[in-house]
Amino acid sequence: MSTTIVDNLRIIQNRINNACNNSGRPTKEVRLLLASKTVSPEKISIAMQEGVTLMGENKAQEFKDKCNAVAEWNPEIHFIGHLQSNKIKEVLKWCSCIQSIDRLSLAEKLQQRLSFENKEIDVYIQVNTSNEESKFGVSPENAIELIKQVSKLKNIHIKGLMTIGLLSSESNEVRKCFKLLKAIQKEAIQLNIPNVSMDELSMGMSNDLEIAIEEGATIVRVGTAIFGERIYPDSFYWNEQK
């Protein structure tokens, strides 16, 4: 198991490096996030021994069960799944960034809890760039308005955008999603909105990370290509069914 994960990590890092080189980007511009849904602490630890300490979890309860086991690596932990407001308190115990803010009501409840705990947090705005009804995320046409609204919440700091690209073998259709997210980022930067830095684009996973990097990704979220296939389909853990 250890050898397989280490070999897979090297393959993924080579893919990232090659995509950066082909795009004329420094490799340091793109970070690998371990998408660790359903992955055991033992497997995560193997990856972290290789120096990857950024991980993303989809479900609060699942990470609660393994947070102590990976604590020795002092990982940077992002929440990347659909966040229910009743899970905010739990998620804030362990994550340093929430990548899935997609509605003002959630952001306002998050602000209330942060204010109560005297905490601050970084977030990304999740955009539904594929316009699929089954996916969460603010619509592209409403993304800038949501950024403006969330930026007024003083304990929340917007650092970028996140999207889940179209799950398709048609690379041109997938690319459209990532181009759209980049366009929204550029528009937000031009507006120079207070409390918004817009440095990060979290997009691209195991099957499409090269396209995402070509279009400006700064974080790629990879799980299956490192840890292997999961028992349940991605839809179960992304909880994308509304």
Short mmCIF file of N, CA and C in Angstrom, two decimals, residues 11-137:
data_model
loop_
_atom_site.label_atom_id
_atom_site.label_comp_id
_atom_site.label_asym_id
_atom_site.label_seq_id
_atom_site.Cartn_x
_atom_site.Cartn_y
_atom_site.Cartn_z
N ILE A 11 3.68 10.34 -9.63
CA ILE A 11 3.04 10.48 -10.94
C ILE A 11 2.23 11.77 -11.00
N ILE A 12 1.47 12.02 -9.94
CA ILE A 12 0.64 13.24 -9.90
C ILE A 12 1.52 14.48 -9.89
N GLN A 13 2.60 14.46 -9.11
CA GLN A 13 3.47 15.63 -9.05
C GLN A 13 4.13 15.86 -10.40
N ASN A 14 4.47 14.78 -11.09
CA ASN A 14 5.03 14.93 -12.43
C ASN A 14 4.01 15.52 -13.40
N ARG A 15 2.77 15.08 -13.26
CA ARG A 15 1.70 15.65 -14.10
C ARG A 15 1.54 17.14 -13.84
N ILE A 16 1.58 17.51 -12.57
CA ILE A 16 1.46 18.93 -12.21
C ILE A 16 2.64 19.72 -12.77
N ASN A 17 3.84 19.18 -12.57
CA ASN A 17 5.05 19.88 -13.06
C ASN A 17 5.03 20.03 -14.58
N ASN A 18 4.63 18.98 -15.28
CA ASN A 18 4.59 19.03 -16.74
C ASN A 18 3.55 20.04 -17.22
N ALA A 19 2.39 20.05 -16.55
CA ALA A 19 1.34 21.00 -16.94
C ALA A 19 1.80 22.44 -16.71
N CYS A 20 2.51 22.66 -15.61
CA CYS A 20 3.04 24.00 -15.34
C CYS A 20 4.07 24.38 -16.40
N ASN A 21 4.96 23.47 -16.71
CA ASN A 21 6.00 23.76 -17.71
C ASN A 21 5.38 24.05 -19.08
N ASN A 22 4.37 23.27 -19.44
CA ASN A 22 3.71 23.46 -20.73
C ASN A 22 2.94 24.78 -20.79
N SER A 23 2.57 25.29 -19.62
CA SER A 23 1.82 26.53 -19.54
C SER A 23 2.71 27.74 -19.26
N GLY A 24 4.00 27.48 -19.10
CA GLY A 24 4.91 28.57 -18.79
C GLY A 24 4.73 29.12 -17.40
N ARG A 25 4.29 28.26 -16.46
CA ARG A 25 4.06 28.68 -15.08
C ARG A 25 5.08 28.03 -14.16
N PRO A 26 5.55 28.75 -13.13
CA PRO A 26 6.42 28.12 -12.13
C PRO A 26 5.66 27.02 -11.39
N THR A 27 6.30 25.90 -11.12
CA THR A 27 5.62 24.80 -10.44
C THR A 27 5.16 25.19 -9.03
N LYS A 28 5.84 26.16 -8.43
CA LYS A 28 5.46 26.56 -7.07
C LYS A 28 4.12 27.26 -7.03
N GLU A 29 3.58 27.64 -8.20
CA GLU A 29 2.29 28.33 -8.23
C GLU A 29 1.11 27.39 -7.99
N VAL A 30 1.34 26.08 -8.11
CA VAL A 30 0.23 25.12 -8.00
C VAL A 30 0.46 24.18 -6.83
N ARG A 31 -0.51 24.13 -5.93
CA ARG A 31 -0.42 23.25 -4.77
C ARG A 31 -1.32 22.04 -4.94
N LEU A 32 -0.84 20.91 -4.44
CA LEU A 32 -1.61 19.68 -4.45
C LEU A 32 -2.38 19.55 -3.15
N LEU A 33 -3.69 19.40 -3.26
CA LEU A 33 -4.53 19.15 -2.10
C LEU A 33 -4.97 17.69 -2.11
N LEU A 34 -4.74 17.00 -1.02
CA LEU A 34 -5.17 15.61 -0.89
C LEU A 34 -6.66 15.57 -0.59
N ALA A 35 -7.44 15.12 -1.55
CA ALA A 35 -8.88 14.96 -1.33
C ALA A 35 -9.07 13.65 -0.58
N SER A 36 -9.26 13.76 0.73
CA SER A 36 -9.12 12.58 1.60
C SER A 36 -10.44 11.99 2.06
N LYS A 37 -11.51 12.26 1.33
CA LYS A 37 -12.79 11.64 1.67
C LYS A 37 -12.67 10.12 1.60
N THR A 38 -13.13 9.43 2.62
CA THR A 38 -13.14 7.96 2.78
C THR A 38 -11.75 7.37 2.98
N VAL A 39 -10.71 8.20 2.95
CA VAL A 39 -9.34 7.68 3.04
C VAL A 39 -8.94 7.52 4.51
N SER A 40 -8.33 6.41 4.82
CA SER A 40 -7.95 6.12 6.20
C SER A 40 -6.80 7.01 6.65
N PRO A 41 -6.67 7.25 7.97
CA PRO A 41 -5.54 8.03 8.48
C PRO A 41 -4.20 7.43 8.09
N GLU A 42 -4.13 6.10 7.99
CA GLU A 42 -2.88 5.44 7.64
C GLU A 42 -2.43 5.84 6.23
N LYS A 43 -3.37 5.86 5.30
CA LYS A 43 -3.05 6.23 3.93
C LYS A 43 -2.68 7.71 3.83
N ILE A 44 -3.42 8.54 4.54
CA ILE A 44 -3.13 9.98 4.53
C ILE A 44 -1.72 10.23 5.08
N SER A 45 -1.37 9.51 6.13
CA SER A 45 -0.04 9.68 6.75
C SER A 45 1.07 9.34 5.78
N ILE A 46 0.85 8.30 4.95
CA ILE A 46 1.86 7.93 3.96
C ILE A 46 2.12 9.09 3.01
N ALA A 47 1.04 9.74 2.57
CA ALA A 47 1.19 10.88 1.66
C ALA A 47 1.87 12.05 2.35
N MET A 48 1.55 12.26 3.61
CA MET A 48 2.13 13.38 4.33
C MET A 48 3.61 13.16 4.64
N GLN A 49 4.01 11.91 4.75
CA GLN A 49 5.43 11.61 4.91
C GLN A 49 6.24 12.06 3.70
N GLU A 50 5.56 12.15 2.56
CA GLU A 50 6.20 12.59 1.32
C GLU A 50 6.17 14.10 1.18
N GLY A 51 5.64 14.79 2.19
CA GLY A 51 5.70 16.25 2.20
C GLY A 51 4.44 16.98 1.77
N VAL A 52 3.37 16.25 1.50
CA VAL A 52 2.11 16.91 1.13
C VAL A 52 1.28 17.10 2.39
N THR A 53 1.09 18.34 2.80
CA THR A 53 0.39 18.58 4.06
C THR A 53 -0.87 19.42 3.90
N LEU A 54 -1.34 19.58 2.67
CA LEU A 54 -2.62 20.25 2.43
C LEU A 54 -3.65 19.19 2.11
N MET A 55 -4.72 19.15 2.89
CA MET A 55 -5.76 18.15 2.66
C MET A 55 -7.14 18.78 2.72
N GLY A 56 -8.07 18.14 2.05
CA GLY A 56 -9.44 18.64 2.02
C GLY A 56 -10.43 17.57 2.40
N GLU A 57 -11.36 17.92 3.27
CA GLU A 57 -12.39 16.99 3.72
C GLU A 57 -13.77 17.46 3.28
N ASN A 58 -14.65 16.50 3.02
CA ASN A 58 -15.99 16.80 2.54
C ASN A 58 -17.06 16.73 3.62
N LYS A 59 -16.85 15.92 4.62
CA LYS A 59 -17.89 15.73 5.63
C LYS A 59 -17.30 15.93 7.02
N ALA A 60 -17.98 16.74 7.82
CA ALA A 60 -17.49 17.07 9.15
C ALA A 60 -17.35 15.84 10.02
N GLN A 61 -18.33 14.96 10.00
CA GLN A 61 -18.31 13.80 10.88
C GLN A 61 -17.16 12.86 10.53
N GLU A 62 -16.90 12.72 9.24
CA GLU A 62 -15.84 11.80 8.83
C GLU A 62 -14.48 12.28 9.32
N PHE A 63 -14.23 13.59 9.19
CA PHE A 63 -12.92 14.06 9.63
C PHE A 63 -12.81 14.06 11.15
N LYS A 64 -13.90 14.28 11.82
CA LYS A 64 -13.88 14.24 13.28
C LYS A 64 -13.33 12.90 13.77
N ASP A 65 -13.61 11.84 13.01
CA ASP A 65 -13.18 10.51 13.40
C ASP A 65 -11.70 10.24 13.14
N LYS A 66 -11.04 11.10 12.33
CA LYS A 66 -9.64 10.83 12.02
C LYS A 66 -8.71 12.01 12.24
N CYS A 67 -9.24 13.13 12.77
CA CYS A 67 -8.41 14.33 12.94
C CYS A 67 -7.25 14.09 13.90
N ASN A 68 -7.49 13.36 14.98
CA ASN A 68 -6.41 13.12 15.94
C ASN A 68 -5.30 12.28 15.33
N ALA A 69 -5.67 11.37 14.45
CA ALA A 69 -4.68 10.46 13.86
C ALA A 69 -3.72 11.17 12.91
N VAL A 70 -4.16 12.28 12.30
CA VAL A 70 -3.28 12.99 11.36
C VAL A 70 -2.70 14.26 11.97
N ALA A 71 -3.04 14.53 13.23
CA ALA A 71 -2.60 15.77 13.87
C ALA A 71 -1.08 15.89 13.95
N GLU A 72 -0.38 14.76 14.05
CA GLU A 72 1.08 14.82 14.18
C GLU A 72 1.75 15.48 12.98
N TRP A 73 1.06 15.50 11.83
CA TRP A 73 1.63 16.10 10.62
C TRP A 73 1.30 17.59 10.52
N ASN A 74 0.49 18.06 11.45
CA ASN A 74 0.09 19.47 11.45
C ASN A 74 -0.37 19.93 10.07
N PRO A 75 -1.35 19.21 9.49
CA PRO A 75 -1.76 19.53 8.13
C PRO A 75 -2.57 20.82 8.05
N GLU A 76 -2.54 21.44 6.88
CA GLU A 76 -3.44 22.54 6.58
C GLU A 76 -4.71 21.90 6.03
N ILE A 77 -5.83 22.14 6.69
CA ILE A 77 -7.06 21.42 6.35
C ILE A 77 -8.11 22.39 5.80
N HIS A 78 -8.59 22.08 4.61
CA HIS A 78 -9.66 22.85 4.00
C HIS A 78 -10.94 22.02 3.98
N PHE A 79 -12.06 22.68 4.16
CA PHE A 79 -13.34 21.99 3.98
C PHE A 79 -13.76 22.22 2.54
N ILE A 80 -14.00 21.14 1.78
CA ILE A 80 -14.26 21.27 0.36
C ILE A 80 -15.62 20.73 -0.06
N GLY A 81 -16.41 20.24 0.89
CA GLY A 81 -17.73 19.71 0.56
C GLY A 81 -18.82 20.74 0.77
N HIS A 82 -20.04 20.34 0.48
CA HIS A 82 -21.19 21.22 0.70
C HIS A 82 -21.40 21.39 2.20
N LEU A 83 -21.35 22.61 2.68
CA LEU A 83 -21.43 22.86 4.12
C LEU A 83 -22.85 23.19 4.54
N GLN A 84 -23.36 22.39 5.45
CA GLN A 84 -24.68 22.67 6.04
C GLN A 84 -24.47 23.56 7.26
N SER A 85 -25.37 24.50 7.44
CA SER A 85 -25.19 25.49 8.51
C SER A 85 -25.11 24.86 9.89
N ASN A 86 -25.76 23.71 10.09
CA ASN A 86 -25.70 23.07 11.41
C ASN A 86 -24.38 22.36 11.67
N LYS A 87 -23.48 22.36 10.67
CA LYS A 87 -22.17 21.74 10.84
C LYS A 87 -21.06 22.78 11.00
N ILE A 88 -21.40 24.05 10.97
CA ILE A 88 -20.39 25.10 11.04
C ILE A 88 -19.54 25.00 12.29
N LYS A 89 -20.18 24.83 13.43
CA LYS A 89 -19.46 24.77 14.70
C LYS A 89 -18.42 23.66 14.68
N GLU A 90 -18.79 22.50 14.17
CA GLU A 90 -17.88 21.36 14.13
C GLU A 90 -16.72 21.61 13.17
N VAL A 91 -17.03 22.13 11.99
CA VAL A 91 -16.00 22.36 10.98
C VAL A 91 -14.97 23.37 11.46
N LEU A 92 -15.40 24.38 12.18
CA LEU A 92 -14.49 25.42 12.66
C LEU A 92 -13.48 24.90 13.68
N LYS A 93 -13.72 23.72 14.21
CA LYS A 93 -12.79 23.15 15.18
C LYS A 93 -11.49 22.72 14.53
N TRP A 94 -11.54 22.43 13.22
CA TRP A 94 -10.35 21.85 12.60
C TRP A 94 -9.92 22.45 11.28
N CYS A 95 -10.77 23.19 10.59
CA CYS A 95 -10.34 23.67 9.27
C CYS A 95 -9.87 25.12 9.33
N SER A 96 -8.97 25.46 8.41
CA SER A 96 -8.45 26.83 8.33
C SER A 96 -9.01 27.56 7.13
N CYS A 97 -9.73 26.84 6.27
CA CYS A 97 -10.30 27.46 5.08
C CYS A 97 -11.53 26.66 4.65
N ILE A 98 -12.57 27.36 4.24
CA ILE A 98 -13.77 26.73 3.69
C ILE A 98 -13.86 27.10 2.22
N GLN A 99 -13.76 26.10 1.35
CA GLN A 99 -13.74 26.36 -0.08
C GLN A 99 -15.11 26.38 -0.73
N SER A 100 -16.16 26.20 0.06
CA SER A 100 -17.48 25.95 -0.54
C SER A 100 -18.56 26.93 -0.08
N ILE A 101 -18.21 28.20 0.04
CA ILE A 101 -19.22 29.20 0.36
C ILE A 101 -19.98 29.54 -0.91
N ASP A 102 -21.27 29.22 -0.94
CA ASP A 102 -22.04 29.39 -2.17
C ASP A 102 -23.35 30.16 -1.99
N ARG A 103 -23.57 30.69 -0.78
CA ARG A 103 -24.80 31.42 -0.55
C ARG A 103 -24.61 32.37 0.63
N LEU A 104 -25.29 33.50 0.58
CA LEU A 104 -25.13 34.51 1.61
C LEU A 104 -25.63 34.02 2.96
N SER A 105 -26.71 33.27 2.99
CA SER A 105 -27.25 32.80 4.27
C SER A 105 -26.23 31.96 5.03
N LEU A 106 -25.47 31.13 4.32
CA LEU A 106 -24.43 30.32 4.95
C LEU A 106 -23.32 31.22 5.49
N ALA A 107 -22.90 32.19 4.68
CA ALA A 107 -21.83 33.10 5.10
C ALA A 107 -22.23 33.89 6.33
N GLU A 108 -23.47 34.30 6.39
CA GLU A 108 -23.95 35.08 7.55
C GLU A 108 -23.96 34.23 8.81
N LYS A 109 -24.36 32.96 8.69
CA LYS A 109 -24.34 32.08 9.86
C LYS A 109 -22.91 31.78 10.27
N LEU A 110 -22.03 31.66 9.30
CA LEU A 110 -20.61 31.45 9.59
C LEU A 110 -20.05 32.67 10.31
N GLN A 111 -20.40 33.85 9.86
CA GLN A 111 -19.95 35.08 10.51
C GLN A 111 -20.43 35.16 11.96
N GLN A 112 -21.65 34.77 12.19
CA GLN A 112 -22.19 34.79 13.56
C GLN A 112 -21.38 33.89 14.48
N ARG A 113 -21.05 32.70 13.98
CA ARG A 113 -20.30 31.75 14.81
C ARG A 113 -18.87 32.24 15.02
N LEU A 114 -18.27 32.78 13.98
CA LEU A 114 -16.91 33.30 14.10
C LEU A 114 -16.85 34.45 15.09
N SER A 115 -17.83 35.31 15.03
CA SER A 115 -17.88 36.44 15.96
C SER A 115 -18.02 35.95 17.39
N PHE A 116 -18.85 34.95 17.59
CA PHE A 116 -19.06 34.38 18.92
C PHE A 116 -17.77 33.76 19.46
N GLU A 117 -17.01 33.11 18.57
CA GLU A 117 -15.78 32.44 19.00
C GLU A 117 -14.55 33.35 18.89
N ASN A 118 -14.77 34.57 18.43
CA ASN A 118 -13.66 35.53 18.23
C ASN A 118 -12.60 34.94 17.31
N LYS A 119 -13.05 34.40 16.18
CA LYS A 119 -12.17 33.80 15.19
C LYS A 119 -12.36 34.47 13.84
N GLU A 120 -11.40 34.24 12.94
CA GLU A 120 -11.52 34.65 11.55
C GLU A 120 -11.18 33.44 10.69
N ILE A 121 -11.63 33.47 9.43
CA ILE A 121 -11.36 32.33 8.55
C ILE A 121 -11.26 32.77 7.11
N ASP A 122 -10.45 32.04 6.34
CA ASP A 122 -10.36 32.26 4.90
C ASP A 122 -11.41 31.41 4.20
N VAL A 123 -11.95 31.93 3.12
CA VAL A 123 -12.93 31.17 2.34
C VAL A 123 -12.69 31.36 0.85
N TYR A 124 -13.23 30.42 0.08
CA TYR A 124 -13.34 30.57 -1.37
C TYR A 124 -14.84 30.59 -1.69
N ILE A 125 -15.20 31.28 -2.73
CA ILE A 125 -16.57 31.26 -3.21
C ILE A 125 -16.70 30.15 -4.23
N GLN A 126 -17.64 29.22 -4.00
CA GLN A 126 -17.85 28.12 -4.94
C GLN A 126 -18.81 28.54 -6.03
N VAL A 127 -18.39 28.35 -7.28
CA VAL A 127 -19.18 28.73 -8.44
C VAL A 127 -19.55 27.49 -9.24
N ASN A 128 -20.80 27.41 -9.64
CA ASN A 128 -21.28 26.29 -10.45
C ASN A 128 -21.04 26.63 -11.92
N THR A 129 -19.81 26.44 -12.37
CA THR A 129 -19.43 26.85 -13.72
C THR A 129 -20.00 25.95 -14.81
N SER A 130 -20.45 24.76 -14.46
CA SER A 130 -21.02 23.85 -15.45
C SER A 130 -22.52 24.04 -15.61
N ASN A 131 -23.11 24.85 -14.72
CA ASN A 131 -24.55 25.12 -14.76
C ASN A 131 -25.39 23.85 -14.66
N GLU A 132 -24.85 22.86 -13.96
CA GLU A 132 -25.61 21.62 -13.75
C GLU A 132 -26.48 21.77 -12.51
N GLU A 133 -27.74 21.39 -12.64
CA GLU A 133 -28.67 21.52 -11.52
C GLU A 133 -28.27 20.65 -10.35
N SER A 134 -27.53 19.58 -10.62
CA SER A 134 -27.14 18.65 -9.56
C SER A 134 -25.99 19.17 -8.72
N LYS A 135 -25.35 20.25 -9.15
CA LYS A 135 -24.18 20.75 -8.43
C LYS A 135 -24.53 21.99 -7.61
N PHE A 136 -23.85 22.10 -6.46
CA PHE A 136 -23.94 23.29 -5.66
C PHE A 136 -23.02 24.36 -6.22
N GLY A 137 -23.13 25.56 -5.69
CA GLY A 137 -22.31 26.66 -6.16
C GLY A 137 -23.19 27.80 -6.65
#
